[in-house]
Short mmCIF file of C-alpha atoms in Angstrom, two decimals:
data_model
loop_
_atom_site.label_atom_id
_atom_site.label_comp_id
_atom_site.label_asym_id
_atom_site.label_seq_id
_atom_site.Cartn_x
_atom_site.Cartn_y
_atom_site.Cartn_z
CA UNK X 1 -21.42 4.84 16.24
CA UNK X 2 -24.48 4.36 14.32
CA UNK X 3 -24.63 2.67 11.04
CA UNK X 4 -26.83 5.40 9.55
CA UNK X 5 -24.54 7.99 10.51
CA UNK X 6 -21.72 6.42 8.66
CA UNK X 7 -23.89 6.04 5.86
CA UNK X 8 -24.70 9.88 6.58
CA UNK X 9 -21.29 11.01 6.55
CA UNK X 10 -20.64 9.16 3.10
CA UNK X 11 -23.14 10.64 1.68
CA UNK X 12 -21.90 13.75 2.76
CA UNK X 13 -18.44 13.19 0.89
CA UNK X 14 -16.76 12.27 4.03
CA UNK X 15 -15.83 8.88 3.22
CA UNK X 16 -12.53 8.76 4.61
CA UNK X 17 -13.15 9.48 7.94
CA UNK X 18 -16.16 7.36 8.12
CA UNK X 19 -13.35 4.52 7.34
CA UNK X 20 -11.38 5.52 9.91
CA UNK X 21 -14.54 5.36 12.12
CA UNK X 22 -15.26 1.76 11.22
CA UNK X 23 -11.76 0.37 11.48
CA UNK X 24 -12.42 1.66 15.13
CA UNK X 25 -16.01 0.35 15.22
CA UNK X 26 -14.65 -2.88 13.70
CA UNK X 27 -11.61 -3.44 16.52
CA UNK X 28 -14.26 -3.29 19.27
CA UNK X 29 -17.13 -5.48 17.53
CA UNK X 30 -15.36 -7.39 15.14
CA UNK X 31 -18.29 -9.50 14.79
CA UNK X 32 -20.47 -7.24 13.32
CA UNK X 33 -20.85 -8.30 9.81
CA UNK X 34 -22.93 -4.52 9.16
CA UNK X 35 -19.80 -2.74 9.70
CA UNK X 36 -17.56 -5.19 7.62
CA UNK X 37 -20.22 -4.57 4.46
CA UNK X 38 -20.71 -0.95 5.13
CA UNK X 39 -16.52 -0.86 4.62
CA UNK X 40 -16.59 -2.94 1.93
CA UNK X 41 -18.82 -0.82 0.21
CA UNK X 42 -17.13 2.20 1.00
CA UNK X 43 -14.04 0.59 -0.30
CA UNK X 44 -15.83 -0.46 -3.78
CA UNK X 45 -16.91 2.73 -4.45
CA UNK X 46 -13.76 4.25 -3.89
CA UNK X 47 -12.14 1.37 -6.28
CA UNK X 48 -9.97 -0.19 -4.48
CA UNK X 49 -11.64 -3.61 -5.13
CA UNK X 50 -9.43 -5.79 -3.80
CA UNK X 51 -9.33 -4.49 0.26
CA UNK X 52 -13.22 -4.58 -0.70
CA UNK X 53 -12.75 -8.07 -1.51
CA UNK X 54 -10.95 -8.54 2.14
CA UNK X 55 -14.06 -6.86 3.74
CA UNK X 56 -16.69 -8.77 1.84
CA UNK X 57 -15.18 -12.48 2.30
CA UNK X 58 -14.68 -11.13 6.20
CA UNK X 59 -18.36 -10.51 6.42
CA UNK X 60 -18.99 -14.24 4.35
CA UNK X 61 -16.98 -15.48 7.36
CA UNK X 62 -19.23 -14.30 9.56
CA UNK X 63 -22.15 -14.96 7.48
CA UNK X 64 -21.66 -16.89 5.21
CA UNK X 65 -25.30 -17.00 3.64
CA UNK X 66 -25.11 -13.47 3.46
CA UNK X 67 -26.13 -12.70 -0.47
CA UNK X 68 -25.00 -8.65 -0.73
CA UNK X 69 -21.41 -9.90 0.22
CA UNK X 70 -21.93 -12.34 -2.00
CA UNK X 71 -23.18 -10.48 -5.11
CA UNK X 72 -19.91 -8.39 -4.27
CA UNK X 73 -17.41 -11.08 -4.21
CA UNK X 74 -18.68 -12.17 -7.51
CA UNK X 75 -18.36 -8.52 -9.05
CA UNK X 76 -15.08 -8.40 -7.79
CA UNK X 77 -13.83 -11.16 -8.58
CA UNK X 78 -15.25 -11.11 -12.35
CA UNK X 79 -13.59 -7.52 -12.41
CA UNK X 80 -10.37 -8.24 -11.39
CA UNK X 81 -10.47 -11.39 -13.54
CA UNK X 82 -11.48 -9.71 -16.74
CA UNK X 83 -9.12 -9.21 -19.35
CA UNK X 84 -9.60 -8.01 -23.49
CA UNK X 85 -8.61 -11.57 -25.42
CA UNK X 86 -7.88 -9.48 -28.35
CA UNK X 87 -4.89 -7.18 -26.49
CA UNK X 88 -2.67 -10.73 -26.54
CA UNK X 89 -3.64 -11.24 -30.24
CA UNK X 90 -1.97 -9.37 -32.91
#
């Protein structure tokens, strides 16, 4: 499988099964730091941040100079750290 065409089939709303496609793609070339961003991504968007987080520190693993993962790990991580100072002051 292409990257393009899973990009293709997000695009087309079909996000779920291009996940399913690249947990396949990603058991045969586990390696490939493309796929493990691509899922990441595709995991962001759908919000569930932190199994994007798993994705993007896999892909930092593999690369870890790599700044998009990077960039993402630092969203994510300021995200799920953020919290309103003024809901734990009356």
């Amino acid at each position: 499988m292409e990257i393009e065409e899973l990009k293709r089939m997000e695009r087309e709303g079909r996000r779920a099964e291009a996940m399913r496609l690249l947990e396949q793609e990603v058991a045969v070339f586990p390696e490939n730091a493309d796929l493990w961003l691509i899922w990441g991504e595709m995991l962001y968007a759908d919000g569930r941040m932190a199994d994007a987080l798993n994705k993007f520190n896999t892909v930092l693993r593999l690369e870890p100079e790599h700044n998009k993962a990077m960039n993402y790990v630092t969203m994510i991580n300021n995200i799920l750290g953020y919290y309103c100072k003024d809901m734990f002051n009356p």
